[in-house]
CSV table of C-alpha atoms in Angstrom, one decimal:
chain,number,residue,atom,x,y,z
A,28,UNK,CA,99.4,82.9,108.9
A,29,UNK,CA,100.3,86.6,109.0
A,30,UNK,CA,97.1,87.5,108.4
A,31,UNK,CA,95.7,91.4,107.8
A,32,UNK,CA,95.2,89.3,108.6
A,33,UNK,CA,95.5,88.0,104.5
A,34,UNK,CA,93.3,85.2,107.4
A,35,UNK,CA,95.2,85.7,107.6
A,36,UNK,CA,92.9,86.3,110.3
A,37,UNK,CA,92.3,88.4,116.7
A,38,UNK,CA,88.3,89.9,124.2
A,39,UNK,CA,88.5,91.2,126.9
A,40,UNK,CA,86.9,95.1,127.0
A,41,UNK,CA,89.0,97.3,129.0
A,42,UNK,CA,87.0,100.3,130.8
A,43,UNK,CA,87.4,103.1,128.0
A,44,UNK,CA,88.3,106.3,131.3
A,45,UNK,CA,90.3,107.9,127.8
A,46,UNK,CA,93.0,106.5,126.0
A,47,UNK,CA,96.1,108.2,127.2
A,48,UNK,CA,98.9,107.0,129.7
A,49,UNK,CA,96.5,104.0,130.0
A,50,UNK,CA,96.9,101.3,127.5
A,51,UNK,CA,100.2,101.4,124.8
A,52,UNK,CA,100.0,100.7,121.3
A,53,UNK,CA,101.4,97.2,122.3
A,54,UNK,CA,98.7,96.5,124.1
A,55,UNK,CA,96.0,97.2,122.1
A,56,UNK,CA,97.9,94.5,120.1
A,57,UNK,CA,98.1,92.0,122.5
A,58,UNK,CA,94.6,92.3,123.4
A,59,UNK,CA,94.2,91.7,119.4
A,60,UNK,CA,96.5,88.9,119.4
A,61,UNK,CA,94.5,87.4,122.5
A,62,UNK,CA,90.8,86.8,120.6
A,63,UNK,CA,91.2,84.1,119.1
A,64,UNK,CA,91.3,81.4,121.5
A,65,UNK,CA,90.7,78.3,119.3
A,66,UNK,CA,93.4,75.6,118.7
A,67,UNK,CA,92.5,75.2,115.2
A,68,UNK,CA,89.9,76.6,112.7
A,69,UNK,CA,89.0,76.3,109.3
A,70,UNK,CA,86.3,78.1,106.8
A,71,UNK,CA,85.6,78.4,103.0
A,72,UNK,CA,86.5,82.0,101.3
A,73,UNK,CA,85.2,83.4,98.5
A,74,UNK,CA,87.9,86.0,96.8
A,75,UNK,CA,86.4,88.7,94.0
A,76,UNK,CA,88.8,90.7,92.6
A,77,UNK,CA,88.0,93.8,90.6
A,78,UNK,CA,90.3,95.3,88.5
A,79,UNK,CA,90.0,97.7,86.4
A,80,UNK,CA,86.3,96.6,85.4
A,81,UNK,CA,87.5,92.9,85.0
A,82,UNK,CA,86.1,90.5,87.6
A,83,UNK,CA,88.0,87.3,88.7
A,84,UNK,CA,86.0,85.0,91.4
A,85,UNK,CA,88.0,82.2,93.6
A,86,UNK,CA,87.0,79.9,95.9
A,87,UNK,CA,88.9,78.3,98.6
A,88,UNK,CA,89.5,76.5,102.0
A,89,UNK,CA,91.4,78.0,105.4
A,90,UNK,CA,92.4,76.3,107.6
A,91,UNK,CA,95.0,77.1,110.7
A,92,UNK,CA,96.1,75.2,113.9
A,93,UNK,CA,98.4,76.4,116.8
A,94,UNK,CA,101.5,74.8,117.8
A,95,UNK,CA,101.8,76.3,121.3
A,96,UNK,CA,103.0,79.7,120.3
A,97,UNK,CA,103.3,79.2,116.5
A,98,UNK,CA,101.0,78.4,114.2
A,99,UNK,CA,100.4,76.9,110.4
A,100,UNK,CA,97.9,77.2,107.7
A,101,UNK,CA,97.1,75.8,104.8
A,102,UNK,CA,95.0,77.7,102.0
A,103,UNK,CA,93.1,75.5,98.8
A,104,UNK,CA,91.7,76.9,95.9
A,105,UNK,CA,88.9,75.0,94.8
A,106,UNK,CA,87.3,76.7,92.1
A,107,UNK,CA,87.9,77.7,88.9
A,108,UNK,CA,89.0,74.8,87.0
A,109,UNK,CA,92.4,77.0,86.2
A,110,UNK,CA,93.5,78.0,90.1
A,111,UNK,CA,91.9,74.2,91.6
A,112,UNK,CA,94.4,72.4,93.6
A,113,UNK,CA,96.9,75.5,93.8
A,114,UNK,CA,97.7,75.7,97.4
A,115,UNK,CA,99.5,77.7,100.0
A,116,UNK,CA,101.1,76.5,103.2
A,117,UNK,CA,102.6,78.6,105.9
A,118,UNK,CA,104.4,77.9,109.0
A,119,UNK,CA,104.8,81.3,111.8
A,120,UNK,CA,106.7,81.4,114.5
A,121,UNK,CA,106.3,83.5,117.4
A,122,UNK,CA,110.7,83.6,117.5
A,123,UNK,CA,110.7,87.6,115.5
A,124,UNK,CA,114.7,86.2,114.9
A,125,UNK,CA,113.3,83.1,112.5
A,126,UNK,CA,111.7,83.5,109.5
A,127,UNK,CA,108.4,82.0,108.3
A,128,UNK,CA,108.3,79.9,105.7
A,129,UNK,CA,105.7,79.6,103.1
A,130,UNK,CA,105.1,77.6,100.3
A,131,UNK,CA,103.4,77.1,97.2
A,132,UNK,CA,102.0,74.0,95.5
A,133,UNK,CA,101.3,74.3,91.9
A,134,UNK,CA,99.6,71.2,90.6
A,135,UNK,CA,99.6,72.1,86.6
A,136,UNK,CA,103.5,71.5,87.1
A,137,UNK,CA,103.4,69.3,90.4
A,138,UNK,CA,105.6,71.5,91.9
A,139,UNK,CA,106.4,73.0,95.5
A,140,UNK,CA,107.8,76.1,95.6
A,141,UNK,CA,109.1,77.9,98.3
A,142,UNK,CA,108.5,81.7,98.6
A,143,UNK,CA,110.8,83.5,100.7
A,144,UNK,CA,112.4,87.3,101.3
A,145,UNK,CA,111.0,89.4,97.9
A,146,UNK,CA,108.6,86.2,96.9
A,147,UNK,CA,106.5,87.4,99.7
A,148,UNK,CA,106.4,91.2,98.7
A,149,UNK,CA,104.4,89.5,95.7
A,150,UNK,CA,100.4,89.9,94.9
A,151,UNK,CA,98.5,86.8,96.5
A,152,UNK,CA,96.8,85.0,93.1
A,153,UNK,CA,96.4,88.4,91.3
A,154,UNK,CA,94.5,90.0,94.6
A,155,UNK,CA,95.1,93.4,96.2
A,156,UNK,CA,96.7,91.3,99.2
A,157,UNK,CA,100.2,90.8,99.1
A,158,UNK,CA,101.2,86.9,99.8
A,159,UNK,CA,103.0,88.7,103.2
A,160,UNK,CA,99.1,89.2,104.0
A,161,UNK,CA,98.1,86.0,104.4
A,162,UNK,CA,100.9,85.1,106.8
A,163,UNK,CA,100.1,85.5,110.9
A,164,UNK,CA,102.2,88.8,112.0
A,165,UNK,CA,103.2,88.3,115.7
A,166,UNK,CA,103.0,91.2,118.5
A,167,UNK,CA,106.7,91.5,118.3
A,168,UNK,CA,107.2,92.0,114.7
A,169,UNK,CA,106.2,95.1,114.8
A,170,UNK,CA,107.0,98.7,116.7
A,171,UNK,CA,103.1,99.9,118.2
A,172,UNK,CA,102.1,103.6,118.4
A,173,UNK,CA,98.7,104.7,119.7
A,174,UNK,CA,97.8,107.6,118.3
A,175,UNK,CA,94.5,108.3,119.1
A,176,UNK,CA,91.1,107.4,120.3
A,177,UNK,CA,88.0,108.0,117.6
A,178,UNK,CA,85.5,106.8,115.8
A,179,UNK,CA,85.2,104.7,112.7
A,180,UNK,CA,81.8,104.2,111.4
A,181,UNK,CA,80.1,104.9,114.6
A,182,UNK,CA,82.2,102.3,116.7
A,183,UNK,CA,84.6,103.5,119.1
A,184,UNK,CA,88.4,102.7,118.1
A,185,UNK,CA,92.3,102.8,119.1
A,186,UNK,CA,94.4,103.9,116.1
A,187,UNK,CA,97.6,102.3,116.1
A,188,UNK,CA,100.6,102.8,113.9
A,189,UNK,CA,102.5,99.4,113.4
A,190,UNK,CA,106.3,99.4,111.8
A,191,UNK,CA,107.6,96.8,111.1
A,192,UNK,CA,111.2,95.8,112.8
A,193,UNK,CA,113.0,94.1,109.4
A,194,UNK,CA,111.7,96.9,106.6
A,195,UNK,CA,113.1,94.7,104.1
A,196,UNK,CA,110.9,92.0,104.5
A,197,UNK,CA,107.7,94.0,103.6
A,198,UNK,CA,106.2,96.2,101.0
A,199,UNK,CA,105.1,98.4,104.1
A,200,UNK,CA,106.8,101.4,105.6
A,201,UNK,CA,104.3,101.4,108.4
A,202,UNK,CA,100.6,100.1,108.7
A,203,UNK,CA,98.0,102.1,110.9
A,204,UNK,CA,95.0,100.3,112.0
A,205,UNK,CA,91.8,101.1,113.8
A,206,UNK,CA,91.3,98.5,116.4
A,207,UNK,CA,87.2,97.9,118.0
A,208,UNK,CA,87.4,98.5,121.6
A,209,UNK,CA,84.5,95.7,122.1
A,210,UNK,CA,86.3,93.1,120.7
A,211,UNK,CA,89.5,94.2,119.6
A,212,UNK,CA,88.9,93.1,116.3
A,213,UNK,CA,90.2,95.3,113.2
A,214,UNK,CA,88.0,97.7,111.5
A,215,UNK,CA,90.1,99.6,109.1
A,216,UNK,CA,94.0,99.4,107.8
A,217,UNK,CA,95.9,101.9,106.4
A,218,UNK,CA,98.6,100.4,104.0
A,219,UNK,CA,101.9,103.3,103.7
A,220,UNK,CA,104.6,102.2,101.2
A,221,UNK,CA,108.6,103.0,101.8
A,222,UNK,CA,107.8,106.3,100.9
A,223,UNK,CA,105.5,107.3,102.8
A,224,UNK,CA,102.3,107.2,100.9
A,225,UNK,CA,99.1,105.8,101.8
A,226,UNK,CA,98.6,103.3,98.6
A,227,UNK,CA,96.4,100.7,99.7
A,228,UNK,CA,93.3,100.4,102.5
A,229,UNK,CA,91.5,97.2,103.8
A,230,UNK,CA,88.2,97.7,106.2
A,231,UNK,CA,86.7,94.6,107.4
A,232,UNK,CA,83.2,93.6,108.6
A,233,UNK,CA,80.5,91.1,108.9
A,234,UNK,CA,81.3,90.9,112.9
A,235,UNK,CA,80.1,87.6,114.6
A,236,UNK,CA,80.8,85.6,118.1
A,237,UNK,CA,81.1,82.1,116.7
A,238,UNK,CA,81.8,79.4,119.4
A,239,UNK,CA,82.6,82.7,122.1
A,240,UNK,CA,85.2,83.7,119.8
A,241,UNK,CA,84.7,87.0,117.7
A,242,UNK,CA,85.4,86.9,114.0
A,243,UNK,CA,85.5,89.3,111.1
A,244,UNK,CA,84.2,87.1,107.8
A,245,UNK,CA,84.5,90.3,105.4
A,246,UNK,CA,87.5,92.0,104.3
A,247,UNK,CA,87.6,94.6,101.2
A,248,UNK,CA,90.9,95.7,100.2
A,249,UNK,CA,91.4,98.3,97.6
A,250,UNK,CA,94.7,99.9,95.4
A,251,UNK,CA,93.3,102.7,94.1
A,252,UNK,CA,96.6,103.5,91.7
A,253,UNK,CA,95.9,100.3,90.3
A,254,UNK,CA,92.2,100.7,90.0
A,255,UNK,CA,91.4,97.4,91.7
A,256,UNK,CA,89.7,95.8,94.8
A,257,UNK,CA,89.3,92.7,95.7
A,258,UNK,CA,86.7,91.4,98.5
A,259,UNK,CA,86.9,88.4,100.4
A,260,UNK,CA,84.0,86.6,102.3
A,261,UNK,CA,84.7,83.9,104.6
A,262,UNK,CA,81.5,81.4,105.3
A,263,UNK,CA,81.2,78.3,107.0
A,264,UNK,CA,83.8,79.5,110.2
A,265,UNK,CA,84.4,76.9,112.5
A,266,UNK,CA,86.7,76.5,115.5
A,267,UNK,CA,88.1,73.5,117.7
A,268,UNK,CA,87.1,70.9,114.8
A,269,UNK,CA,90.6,68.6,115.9
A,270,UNK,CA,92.4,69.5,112.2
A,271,UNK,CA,94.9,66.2,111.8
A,272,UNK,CA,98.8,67.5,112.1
A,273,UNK,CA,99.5,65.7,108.6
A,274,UNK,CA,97.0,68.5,107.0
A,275,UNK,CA,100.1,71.0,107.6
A,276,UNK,CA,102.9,69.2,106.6
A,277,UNK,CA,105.0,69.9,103.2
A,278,UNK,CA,104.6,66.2,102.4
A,279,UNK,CA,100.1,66.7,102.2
A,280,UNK,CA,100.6,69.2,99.2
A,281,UNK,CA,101.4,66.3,96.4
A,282,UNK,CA,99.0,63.7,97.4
């Protein structure tokens, strides 16, 4: 998935002698790219969204597995009653010239849909994530800019600006994100629309080494135009479980 990895979803420390003329903004994403080192994973979500006073809870199932460099995931609402069975499935490919595909299984109709070009500019089940969110971006999808070297509640980070390389694909001019230099993990992103403007932030948390792999399990996103935030938890992470190859085919979203 492209995770904010919507995750979707990122160890080695590098002497910090000062930031400039040593590392580029391309490899601070590598180095993000490089942290998880898992052939599959999988974990249950809780998603709260907030909006404008009204509160909508979701629970679901992740799971991902790596295809040499590619990768696919599969998302499952469980609960409420009205959302269970409603499931996403994405295939990424590290190949920036061939586009991911994504679709959605909607079981009140027991129909697939696939959601492609605009379709993924679109809110992911009423959140503040877009559906492009929850899809894994690759290093080269993106142009990388340090900026600068600073803190970010108390823990030193690289900024990096990251454009995107097809603008019409996204809702996002740019994206600037503050990047741990312990484990490379994201702290804070930075949403900019084609205009320019900072409209939407996402800061993650609950930090944990699970199986020697470092993993965020909290994500807060928040549109403050629209009044609305929406927080997802991730519990029960586990890595290396041997997910089947039939979990992430089209043909699993009917049965």
């Amino acid at each position: 998935m492209k995770r904010i990895v919507i995750g979707i979803c990122v160890l080695a420390l590098l002497p910090c002698l000062g930031w400039a003329g040593e590392l580029t903004g391309r490899d601070v994403a590598i180095k993000m790219d490089a942290v998880d080192t898992s052939l599959d994973s999988k974990r249950t979500a809780i998603m709260v969204i907030n909006r404008k006073g009204q509160k909508l809870a979701r629970k679901m199932e992740s799971c991902n597995k790596k295809y040499g460099p590619d990768e696919r995931g599969l998302i499952k609402f469980i609960e409420p009653p009205d959302v269970r069975g409603i499931m996403y499935l994405t295939w990424s490919y590290e190949d920036v010239n061939r586009d991911d595909d994504m679709w959605v299984f909607l079981p009140a109709e027991s129909l697939v849909r696939r959601i492609s070009g605009g379709g993924k500019k679109g809110s992911f089940m009423r959140s503040d994530f877009a559906n492009e969110d929850i899809e894994k971006r690759e290093v080269d999808d993106d142009e990388h800019r340090l900026l600068r070297s600073e803190e970010f509640s108390g823990v030193d980070c690289y900024v990096v600006e990251r454009i995107a390389k097809k603008q019409k694909d996204t809702n996002y001019s740019k994206r600037v994100v503050w990047v741990r230099k312990d484990t490379w993990l994201p702290m804070k992103v930075e949403f900019y629309n084609k205009r320019g403007k900072q409209f939407k932030t996402a800061i993650y948390g609950g930090f944990k080494e699970i199986k020697g792999i470092w993993t965020f399990t909290k994500i807060i996103a928040e549109t403050p135009r629209k009044r609305s935030k929406t927080l997802m938890q991730h519990d029960n992470v586990d890595y290396n479980i041997g997910l089947s190859d039939s979990l992430f085919e089209q043909s699993n979203l009917k049965r």
